[in-house]
XYZ file of C-alpha atoms in Angstrom:
627
model
C 131.656 61.678 -29.957
C 132.307 62.603 -26.302
C 134.904 65.014 -24.987
C 137.304 62.300 -23.761
C 137.446 60.789 -27.255
C 138.096 64.182 -28.833
C 140.934 64.838 -26.377
C 142.473 61.433 -27.143
C 142.293 62.073 -30.909
C 143.845 65.518 -30.500
C 146.720 64.127 -28.443
C 147.318 61.378 -31.000
C 147.468 63.908 -33.839
C 149.983 65.996 -31.880
C 152.134 62.915 -31.261
C 152.095 61.999 -34.965
C 153.043 65.556 -35.910
C 155.960 65.517 -33.469
C 157.139 62.169 -34.792
C 157.060 63.481 -38.365
C 158.975 66.630 -37.376
C 161.607 64.828 -35.338
C 162.043 61.694 -37.451
C 163.998 63.472 -40.165
C 166.491 64.802 -37.630
C 166.848 61.374 -36.057
C 167.801 59.890 -39.455
C 170.870 62.091 -39.619
C 172.210 60.610 -36.368
C 171.747 56.950 -37.276
C 174.869 54.808 -37.938
C 176.309 55.002 -41.425
C 174.026 53.498 -44.059
C 171.266 52.522 -41.633
C 169.238 55.592 -42.547
C 168.847 54.132 -46.049
C 167.170 51.000 -44.627
C 164.383 52.723 -42.717
C 160.800 51.731 -43.516
C 160.414 54.268 -46.335
C 163.938 53.770 -47.786
C 164.674 57.524 -47.849
C 167.993 57.409 -49.748
C 167.393 58.790 -53.242
C 163.635 58.538 -52.646
C 161.945 60.401 -55.507
C 165.439 61.317 -56.803
C 166.808 58.069 -58.317
C 170.336 57.877 -59.725
C 170.717 54.139 -60.517
C 169.214 51.831 -63.121
C 170.904 48.512 -62.230
C 173.020 46.661 -59.681
C 174.994 43.394 -59.574
C 176.354 41.617 -56.490
C 178.912 38.788 -56.083
C 177.381 37.293 -52.957
C 179.915 36.078 -50.412
C 182.976 36.936 -52.483
C 185.200 39.590 -54.153
C 184.308 41.715 -57.147
C 184.102 39.789 -60.438
C 183.702 40.924 -64.018
C 182.098 38.342 -66.301
C 182.339 38.059 -70.078
C 178.868 39.669 -70.501
C 180.404 42.048 -69.349
C 178.779 42.619 -65.964
C 180.695 43.851 -62.942
C 179.508 42.047 -59.813
C 180.389 44.174 -56.775
C 182.016 42.464 -53.836
C 179.890 41.177 -50.943
C 182.434 39.617 -48.608
C 181.848 41.769 -45.528
C 181.655 39.821 -42.282
C 178.045 39.753 -41.081
C 176.758 38.594 -37.720
C 173.480 36.999 -36.622
C 171.638 40.352 -36.865
C 173.653 42.785 -38.995
C 173.537 44.775 -42.207
C 175.925 46.237 -44.769
C 175.345 49.198 -47.117
C 177.831 49.990 -49.886
C 179.626 53.319 -49.784
C 177.833 54.349 -52.999
C 174.430 53.478 -51.464
C 173.646 51.397 -54.563
C 172.665 48.258 -52.653
C 172.570 46.763 -49.170
C 172.321 43.384 -47.450
C 170.963 42.338 -44.055
C 171.093 39.028 -42.234
C 169.036 37.612 -39.357
C 169.686 34.147 -37.936
C 172.139 32.242 -35.768
C 173.803 28.933 -36.603
C 174.082 26.968 -33.359
C 176.680 24.482 -34.513
C 179.021 26.326 -36.857
C 181.376 29.322 -36.792
C 178.661 31.757 -37.989
C 180.724 33.362 -40.758
C 177.675 33.389 -43.065
C 179.924 32.751 -46.060
C 180.466 29.526 -48.011
C 183.136 28.699 -50.583
C 184.332 25.780 -52.686
C 187.259 25.125 -55.026
C 185.243 22.766 -57.232
C 184.797 23.469 -60.929
C 181.227 24.496 -61.716
C 179.321 23.597 -64.850
C 176.395 25.281 -66.561
C 174.494 25.140 -69.799
C 174.901 28.920 -70.071
C 178.077 29.907 -71.879
C 178.409 33.226 -70.121
C 178.451 31.693 -66.662
C 181.967 31.448 -65.253
C 182.964 28.888 -62.633
C 184.507 31.582 -60.448
C 181.131 33.256 -59.969
C 179.829 30.236 -58.061
C 182.794 29.397 -55.840
C 181.455 31.572 -52.997
C 178.000 32.182 -51.565
C 176.295 34.255 -48.913
C 174.326 32.058 -46.486
C 171.931 32.671 -43.603
C 170.423 30.690 -40.755
C 167.066 32.376 -41.196
C 166.462 35.509 -43.254
C 168.682 37.079 -45.915
C 167.632 40.296 -47.665
C 169.234 42.289 -50.477
C 168.116 45.809 -51.373
C 168.650 47.769 -54.545
C 168.575 51.491 -53.612
C 167.944 54.666 -55.588
C 166.576 52.782 -58.599
C 164.655 54.468 -61.380
C 161.065 53.232 -61.321
C 160.080 50.629 -63.896
C 160.274 46.905 -64.631
C 163.524 45.030 -63.980
C 164.820 41.559 -64.833
C 166.109 40.108 -61.577
C 168.584 37.257 -62.040
C 169.360 35.043 -59.036
C 172.246 32.567 -59.326
C 172.757 29.595 -57.029
C 174.963 26.555 -56.547
C 175.028 23.967 -53.758
C 178.470 24.089 -52.111
C 178.097 21.897 -48.990
C 175.804 18.976 -49.729
C 177.790 16.399 -51.695
C 176.939 14.758 -54.989
C 175.118 11.392 -54.795
C 177.990 9.088 -53.915
C 177.422 8.683 -50.157
C 175.062 9.476 -47.301
C 176.361 13.045 -47.311
C 174.289 13.649 -50.460
C 171.009 13.100 -48.593
C 170.837 16.662 -47.244
C 168.189 19.071 -48.611
C 168.496 22.869 -48.516
C 165.002 24.329 -48.899
C 163.972 27.990 -48.596
C 161.463 30.513 -49.990
C 162.165 33.386 -52.400
C 160.333 36.702 -52.156
C 160.735 39.689 -54.496
C 159.133 43.016 -53.589
C 157.316 41.201 -50.781
C 155.722 38.664 -53.128
C 156.403 34.939 -52.816
C 157.840 33.973 -56.234
C 159.175 30.508 -55.341
C 158.071 28.387 -52.419
C 160.318 25.562 -51.179
C 163.189 26.365 -53.549
C 165.742 23.512 -53.557
C 169.053 24.351 -55.287
C 170.133 20.758 -55.754
C 166.728 19.702 -57.050
C 166.806 22.491 -59.652
C 170.262 21.233 -60.694
C 168.802 17.780 -61.395
C 170.136 16.386 -58.136
C 173.723 17.597 -58.502
C 175.879 19.855 -56.362
C 178.472 22.301 -57.810
C 176.060 22.937 -60.678
C 175.083 26.507 -61.604
C 171.363 27.288 -61.284
C 170.154 30.583 -62.800
C 166.597 31.902 -62.292
C 165.125 35.055 -63.865
C 162.186 37.049 -62.504
C 160.468 40.285 -63.485
C 159.959 42.845 -60.718
C 158.345 46.270 -60.694
C 160.083 49.137 -58.899
C 157.597 51.854 -57.974
C 159.200 53.561 -54.971
C 162.890 53.607 -56.032
C 163.952 50.435 -54.235
C 164.004 46.686 -54.894
C 163.887 44.015 -52.185
C 164.977 40.382 -52.585
C 164.247 38.182 -49.582
C 165.440 34.599 -49.057
C 163.723 32.972 -46.069
C 164.211 29.615 -44.375
C 160.802 28.328 -43.176
C 162.207 25.346 -41.276
C 161.991 22.875 -44.150
C 164.601 20.501 -45.525
C 167.380 18.943 -43.437
C 169.536 20.661 -40.840
C 172.477 18.376 -40.163
C 173.623 16.619 -43.347
C 176.496 16.457 -44.012
C 177.203 18.576 -40.894
C 175.382 20.576 -38.237
C 174.131 23.930 -39.568
C 173.799 22.892 -43.214
C 170.506 24.613 -43.939
C 169.015 28.006 -44.773
C 169.279 30.344 -47.776
C 172.385 30.330 -49.977
C 173.004 32.523 -53.026
C 176.012 33.104 -55.259
C 175.150 36.181 -57.324
C 172.387 38.728 -57.966
C 171.792 41.178 -60.807
C 168.943 43.532 -61.667
C 168.808 45.035 -65.180
C 166.149 47.447 -66.510
C 163.587 46.382 -69.096
C 163.305 50.023 -70.178
C 165.642 52.731 -71.458
C 167.030 54.508 -68.379
C 166.832 58.281 -68.147
C 169.358 58.759 -65.343
C 173.175 58.627 -65.221
C 173.568 55.383 -63.226
C 176.701 56.884 -61.659
C 177.390 57.079 -57.913
C 176.920 60.496 -56.305
C 179.879 62.726 -55.614
C 178.571 63.455 -52.089
C 176.284 61.871 -49.504
C 172.937 60.797 -50.988
C 169.855 62.870 -50.251
C 167.365 61.474 -47.768
C 164.044 62.718 -46.514
C 165.896 65.265 -44.331
C 167.781 68.324 -45.670
C 171.558 67.791 -45.825
C 173.692 69.598 -43.256
C 176.535 71.869 -44.323
C 179.111 69.960 -42.266
C 178.960 66.307 -41.168
C 178.492 65.995 -37.398
C 181.362 64.920 -35.213
C 181.124 61.777 -33.073
C 180.239 63.836 -29.995
C 177.646 65.835 -31.930
C 176.147 62.630 -33.306
C 175.739 61.149 -29.836
C 174.243 64.372 -28.509
C 171.845 64.628 -31.414
C 170.826 60.997 -31.077
C 170.078 61.489 -27.378
C 168.097 64.645 -28.097
C 166.240 62.966 -30.943
C 165.125 60.161 -28.637
C 164.584 62.015 -25.357
C 162.552 64.923 -26.739
C 159.802 62.801 -28.401
C 159.619 60.480 -25.401
C 159.371 63.448 -23.052
C 156.648 65.135 -25.082
C 154.635 61.916 -25.410
C 154.957 61.250 -21.674
C 153.801 64.776 -20.827
C 150.789 64.530 -23.103
C 149.915 61.099 -21.701
C 149.973 62.423 -18.137
C 147.874 65.405 -19.217
C 145.306 63.129 -20.836
C 145.199 60.921 -17.744
C 144.590 63.930 -15.495
C 141.761 65.137 -17.744
C 140.216 61.682 -17.735
C 140.424 61.337 -13.939
C 138.949 64.811 -13.497
C 136.011 63.920 -15.711
C 135.493 60.657 -13.873
C 135.078 62.574 -10.636
C 132.069 64.439 -11.996
C 128.638 63.411 -10.669
C 127.104 60.565 -12.633
C 130.362 58.897 -13.708
C 130.616 56.588 -10.707
C 128.743 53.639 -12.247
C 130.082 53.769 -15.819
C 132.971 51.444 -15.030
C 130.441 48.643 -14.613
C 130.180 48.494 -18.421
C 133.901 47.978 -18.971
C 133.848 44.202 -18.516
C 131.152 43.484 -21.095
C 132.064 41.021 -23.842
C 129.816 42.707 -26.412
C 129.202 46.371 -25.712
C 126.329 47.869 -27.701
C 126.380 50.923 -29.941
C 126.469 54.162 -27.940
C 124.138 57.011 -28.888
C 124.745 60.587 -27.829
C 122.191 62.197 -25.542
C 121.718 65.006 -28.062
C 120.868 62.449 -30.747
C 118.159 60.834 -28.623
C 116.894 64.193 -27.438
C 116.366 65.227 -31.056
C 114.835 61.857 -31.956
C 112.195 62.130 -29.213
C 111.570 65.877 -29.758
C 113.171 66.724 -26.427
C 111.345 63.797 -24.767
C 107.998 65.315 -25.628
C 105.219 63.964 -23.363
C 103.185 63.339 -26.499
C 105.770 60.683 -27.474
C 105.640 58.932 -24.117
C 104.765 55.250 -24.490
C 104.621 54.294 -20.853
C 106.512 54.199 -17.593
C 107.729 51.455 -15.273
C 110.040 50.996 -12.343
C 112.992 51.753 -14.602
C 111.676 55.052 -15.909
C 109.682 56.550 -18.804
C 109.766 55.205 -22.363
C 109.576 57.515 -25.369
C 108.957 56.907 -29.045
C 111.420 58.569 -31.403
C 112.847 58.657 -34.916
C 116.602 58.552 -35.602
C 118.289 60.483 -38.390
C 118.477 57.295 -40.484
C 114.687 56.871 -40.257
C 114.595 54.053 -37.720
C 111.748 54.331 -35.218
C 112.901 53.605 -31.687
C 111.664 53.222 -28.146
C 114.051 55.023 -25.781
C 113.855 53.797 -22.196
C 115.121 56.537 -19.882
C 116.633 55.703 -16.499
C 114.929 57.718 -13.816
C 117.504 59.760 -11.851
C 115.582 59.021 -8.673
C 115.625 55.271 -9.306
C 118.707 53.904 -7.578
C 117.568 50.354 -8.215
C 117.181 51.141 -11.884
C 120.923 51.851 -12.256
C 121.871 48.243 -11.567
C 119.069 47.097 -13.856
C 120.494 49.331 -16.579
C 123.875 47.579 -16.561
C 122.404 44.103 -16.261
C 119.824 44.611 -18.981
C 122.505 45.756 -21.434
C 124.642 42.702 -20.641
C 121.660 40.358 -20.863
C 120.086 41.577 -24.087
C 123.437 42.158 -25.828
C 124.459 38.567 -25.072
C 121.185 37.019 -26.280
C 120.374 36.714 -29.979
C 116.854 35.500 -30.751
C 114.453 36.363 -33.539
C 111.550 36.773 -31.105
C 113.301 39.290 -28.856
C 112.925 43.009 -29.303
C 116.224 44.226 -30.709
C 118.448 46.445 -28.589
C 119.881 49.117 -30.889
C 122.210 50.556 -28.249
C 122.411 52.761 -25.209
C 123.363 56.241 -24.060
C 125.737 57.022 -21.192
C 126.488 60.676 -20.622
C 127.098 61.808 -17.039
C 123.922 60.898 -15.127
C 121.890 60.386 -18.318
C 121.335 56.723 -19.154
C 118.991 55.356 -21.798
C 118.361 52.048 -23.545
C 117.371 52.245 -27.215
C 115.144 49.464 -28.578
C 113.470 48.879 -31.904
C 109.863 50.039 -31.963
C 107.080 47.573 -32.780
C 103.543 48.740 -33.477
C 101.470 45.910 -32.038
C 99.971 46.158 -28.587
C 101.350 44.050 -25.739
C 99.803 40.716 -24.892
C 99.145 41.725 -21.308
C 96.687 44.350 -22.532
C 94.854 41.696 -24.534
C 94.644 39.343 -21.563
C 94.070 41.689 -18.629
C 92.554 45.110 -18.196
C 94.552 47.994 -16.722
C 93.372 47.230 -13.190
C 94.797 43.707 -13.341
C 98.328 44.571 -14.470
C 100.745 43.313 -11.823
C 104.253 44.140 -10.772
C 105.885 41.595 -13.027
C 105.001 43.736 -16.054
C 106.780 46.761 -14.613
C 110.209 45.232 -14.050
C 111.193 45.707 -17.698
C 108.785 47.987 -19.601
C 109.412 49.216 -23.122
C 106.023 50.735 -23.850
C 102.620 49.134 -23.884
C 102.461 48.797 -27.651
C 105.770 47.123 -28.444
C 105.978 44.052 -26.198
C 104.972 40.435 -26.357
C 105.436 39.180 -22.811
C 106.770 35.664 -22.423
C 108.141 33.589 -19.583
C 111.549 32.195 -18.775
C 111.898 28.537 -19.775
C 113.679 26.245 -17.281
C 116.612 25.436 -19.593
C 117.383 29.147 -19.919
C 116.934 29.939 -16.237
C 119.151 27.025 -15.197
C 121.770 26.850 -17.975
C 121.352 29.877 -20.234
C 120.179 27.805 -23.250
C 117.825 29.809 -25.462
C 116.037 28.095 -28.363
C 112.688 28.377 -30.096
C 111.388 25.729 -27.689
C 111.675 28.424 -25.022
C 108.963 30.261 -26.970
C 106.833 27.115 -26.867
C 107.164 27.137 -23.087
C 106.095 30.795 -22.966
C 103.106 30.034 -25.181
C 102.011 27.302 -22.779
C 102.002 29.706 -19.843
C 100.103 32.330 -21.838
C 97.537 29.696 -22.889
C 96.855 28.936 -19.226
C 96.495 32.658 -18.534
C 93.920 32.913 -21.318
C 91.906 30.038 -19.898
C 92.098 31.225 -16.299
C 91.817 34.953 -16.872
C 94.604 35.492 -14.350
C 98.343 36.148 -14.517
C 101.058 33.582 -14.083
C 101.553 34.628 -10.477
C 99.103 36.362 -8.172
C 100.109 36.736 -4.520
C 96.578 37.905 -3.604
C 95.209 34.376 -4.012
C 95.328 31.465 -1.580
C 98.726 29.872 -1.174
C 98.051 26.829 -3.373
C 96.761 29.058 -6.190
C 99.539 31.684 -6.253
C 101.523 29.986 -9.021
C 99.365 29.290 -12.083
C 101.348 26.274 -13.309
C 101.257 24.567 -9.926
C 97.532 25.214 -9.582
C 96.840 23.984 -13.118
C 98.706 20.743 -12.437
C 96.899 20.262 -9.144
C 93.542 20.521 -10.904
C 94.661 18.339 -13.830
C 95.892 15.558 -11.552
C 92.555 15.564 -9.738
C 90.562 15.689 -12.994
C 89.194 19.126 -12.126
C 90.520 20.968 -15.190
C 87.296 22.937 -15.594
C 87.879 24.727 -12.277
C 90.751 26.661 -13.912
C 88.355 28.505 -16.241
C 87.912 32.246 -15.663
C 84.914 32.749 -13.362
C 83.794 35.648 -15.559
C 83.389 33.275 -18.495
C 79.686 32.262 -18.366
C 79.626 29.988 -21.412
C 82.425 27.752 -22.728
C 83.078 24.358 -24.308
C 84.487 22.014 -21.664
C 86.240 19.856 -24.254
C 87.959 22.894 -25.712
C 89.117 23.913 -22.231
C 90.588 20.454 -21.626
C 92.219 20.535 -25.049
C 93.847 23.933 -24.415
C 95.000 22.855 -20.947
C 96.464 19.636 -22.320
C 98.369 21.549 -24.993
C 99.566 24.107 -22.432
C 100.881 21.405 -20.098
C 102.694 19.737 -23.009
C 104.255 23.078 -23.931
C 105.581 23.612 -20.381
C 107.391 20.270 -20.186
C 110.776 20.434 -18.447
C 112.660 19.022 -21.451
C 112.685 21.220 -24.594
C 112.853 18.086 -26.743
C 109.564 16.819 -25.344
C 107.696 20.032 -26.037
C 105.720 20.017 -29.297
C 106.596 22.230 -32.229
C 104.368 25.247 -32.797
C 102.980 23.662 -35.965
C 101.900 20.635 -33.919
C 100.494 22.973 -31.247
C 98.306 24.623 -33.885
C 97.179 21.238 -35.207
C 96.215 20.074 -31.698
C 94.320 23.288 -30.934
C 92.387 22.990 -34.204
C 91.524 19.373 -33.459
C 93.446 18.005 -36.432
C 95.727 16.029 -34.117
C 94.989 14.348 -30.825
C 96.480 15.919 -27.718
C 99.003 13.548 -26.210
C 98.180 12.584 -22.626
C 100.123 14.414 -19.922
C 100.495 12.497 -16.679
C 103.730 13.600 -15.035
C 104.453 16.954 -13.451
C 107.514 18.844 -14.713
C 110.669 18.294 -12.707
C 110.882 21.937 -11.723
C 107.575 21.515 -9.848
C 108.251 18.126 -8.245
C 111.905 18.600 -7.264
C 111.507 21.929 -5.478
C 109.014 23.231 -2.947
C 108.358 26.745 -1.701
C 106.522 27.846 1.393
C 104.906 31.197 2.035
C 108.194 32.739 3.188
C 109.961 31.652 0.007
C 111.872 28.862 1.723
C 113.736 26.659 -0.702
C 113.588 22.933 0.135
C 114.802 19.714 -1.446
C 115.186 16.213 -0.079
C 118.799 16.971 0.826
C 118.992 20.654 1.465
C 117.121 23.526 3.071
C 118.222 27.065 2.538
C 116.448 30.269 3.335
C 116.722 33.204 1.043
C 115.030 36.544 1.020
C 112.397 37.616 -1.475
C 114.388 38.692 -4.535
C 113.691 41.823 -6.467
C 112.618 42.214 -10.089
C 116.048 42.627 -11.575
C 117.353 40.988 -14.688
C 120.480 40.292 -12.678
C 118.780 37.070 -11.531
C 118.759 35.897 -15.087
C 121.429 33.299 -14.698
C 124.549 35.267 -15.522
C 125.989 32.849 -12.970
C 125.200 29.333 -14.203
C 126.101 27.863 -10.821
C 123.835 25.189 -9.448
C 124.090 25.842 -5.724
C 120.787 25.349 -3.866
C 120.222 29.059 -3.287
C 121.014 29.970 -6.896
C 118.781 27.159 -8.116
C 115.974 28.402 -5.934
C 116.144 31.826 -7.551
C 116.185 30.266 -10.993
C 113.308 27.849 -10.391
C 111.148 30.623 -8.996
C 111.701 32.453 -12.258
C 110.536 29.362 -14.164
C 107.291 28.807 -12.243
C 106.494 32.491 -12.010
C 107.786 34.261 -8.916
C 105.621 37.327 -8.481
C 108.316 39.774 -9.492
C 110.044 37.578 -12.074
C 111.836 38.806 -15.148
C 109.680 39.132 -18.237
C 111.313 38.570 -21.617
C 110.562 41.060 -24.324
C 109.218 39.322 -27.411
C 107.825 40.386 -30.730
C 104.052 40.403 -30.708
C 103.799 39.475 -34.349
C 105.409 36.067 -33.687
């Protein structure tokens, strides 16, 4: 973990500590009752005093024959308001705005209500609390345990089935303690299609943190305008919550203000003191957070100005950033980059074998400080390999970026590289030094045209690479050799020239004194099939094996690939087509040419096609030698 991350974590911990210290004081300056409705419901938290509550929603207090006293709930609520009783026993909040009605959020009716329950009185259902969106009731300071929650409803606005006014449907969801207990609740449907009919529903709820929440929510279902505009949303007539256990508390209201998470003050604050405290409670945390943010920004900018940080911002736009190792971790893994662990060295820098703490063996490619060109390769190689997922590619475990220290961390594979099997050390050419991860962990392949032109990478790209390697084995020369005559520089072009003129045998390595001409023609035929422009027309590797073994005939190959016939290159790397000529300079061996830009402009295409046919400093894909 770097220093900037540690500073950020420290600042965040300080901010959280300040919020915890100041939040309790802020509660004391909130409007009356609102402190009880904060996220942790602090009123009577861990000190319960109630074991039940009953509410006459939308109307005055009523005592039923049970007897249960339903406390009044006829306060005027607005589109986003709340009400907490003076005893802090329960509270209600409403969110929602009726566009086409007076927004009183109360309903009433003088009809006589019927019910199959003897204890239900008609008066209990003559009023209701309604909402255009969300209606919540809270039981506060409750002793923990299981409660029977009784919700009582009656439809007051949608008429009985005697006219079109009965076609309205009031549908809403019921949540208790955050759990959906009834989806698409329809009062009239539960009353067998009748209005002015009492509907009583019982639920069991568990109180574990001294509060109970009942939430009625309109999810946009049902009708909105029958029999009148704004006839929709939750509606409830009465609520009660009774314990299913023997209470151990008094169930009586407190004689003074209820305790919250903050210590009570000796004297209640005056209006002026409340305003001052509220301002202080808000300004002080904001000021402290702002100061710490500025301090962190200054530290970050100062660190960015240190040598070696100039290029790090190039990694910020990556879609998939790799895992980041610390320099100390890689230093320990490679035994302080011991020369005995050195696998090789290329234009990028040295490569070291190492072992991580989790036992994984790695190859750590270290960017040479003196290699300015290698810095751009570093960024591009991370973007390229992180974006490509293929079973035949050496896996990139991650990277290291600390000041001017930059390393790429690959998986380590034991097998030697194919170039060492094909060519001796004197014949290794520059194309094998553009991306080197140690001589004993690479299988070198070649960029198939569909990947160079469009970024498509499939197993048929491996077939293409095999075809090129097969030609190298026959010829004893690399894919591209600028020391040869012009027509022989590119192996694929030369192979096709000989094949078209029926001179396939001339491709054979001059050092090979004895060989079977038919086998040479067979291998060349297979190689030319494998390097077809279209991936679909290349054979599968199982068919390739069958053709090489003679179990299957080699299909005739008569037409050059499109990437050889459609483009021409002269000795100065001039790109020419029938319609366009564009000069471009010799490009360097950077994986940046790998088609991050899929554009098909002539110059871009020229770069890409050169990669396909083997430009002398082309990008070499890293592939597993055991595949």
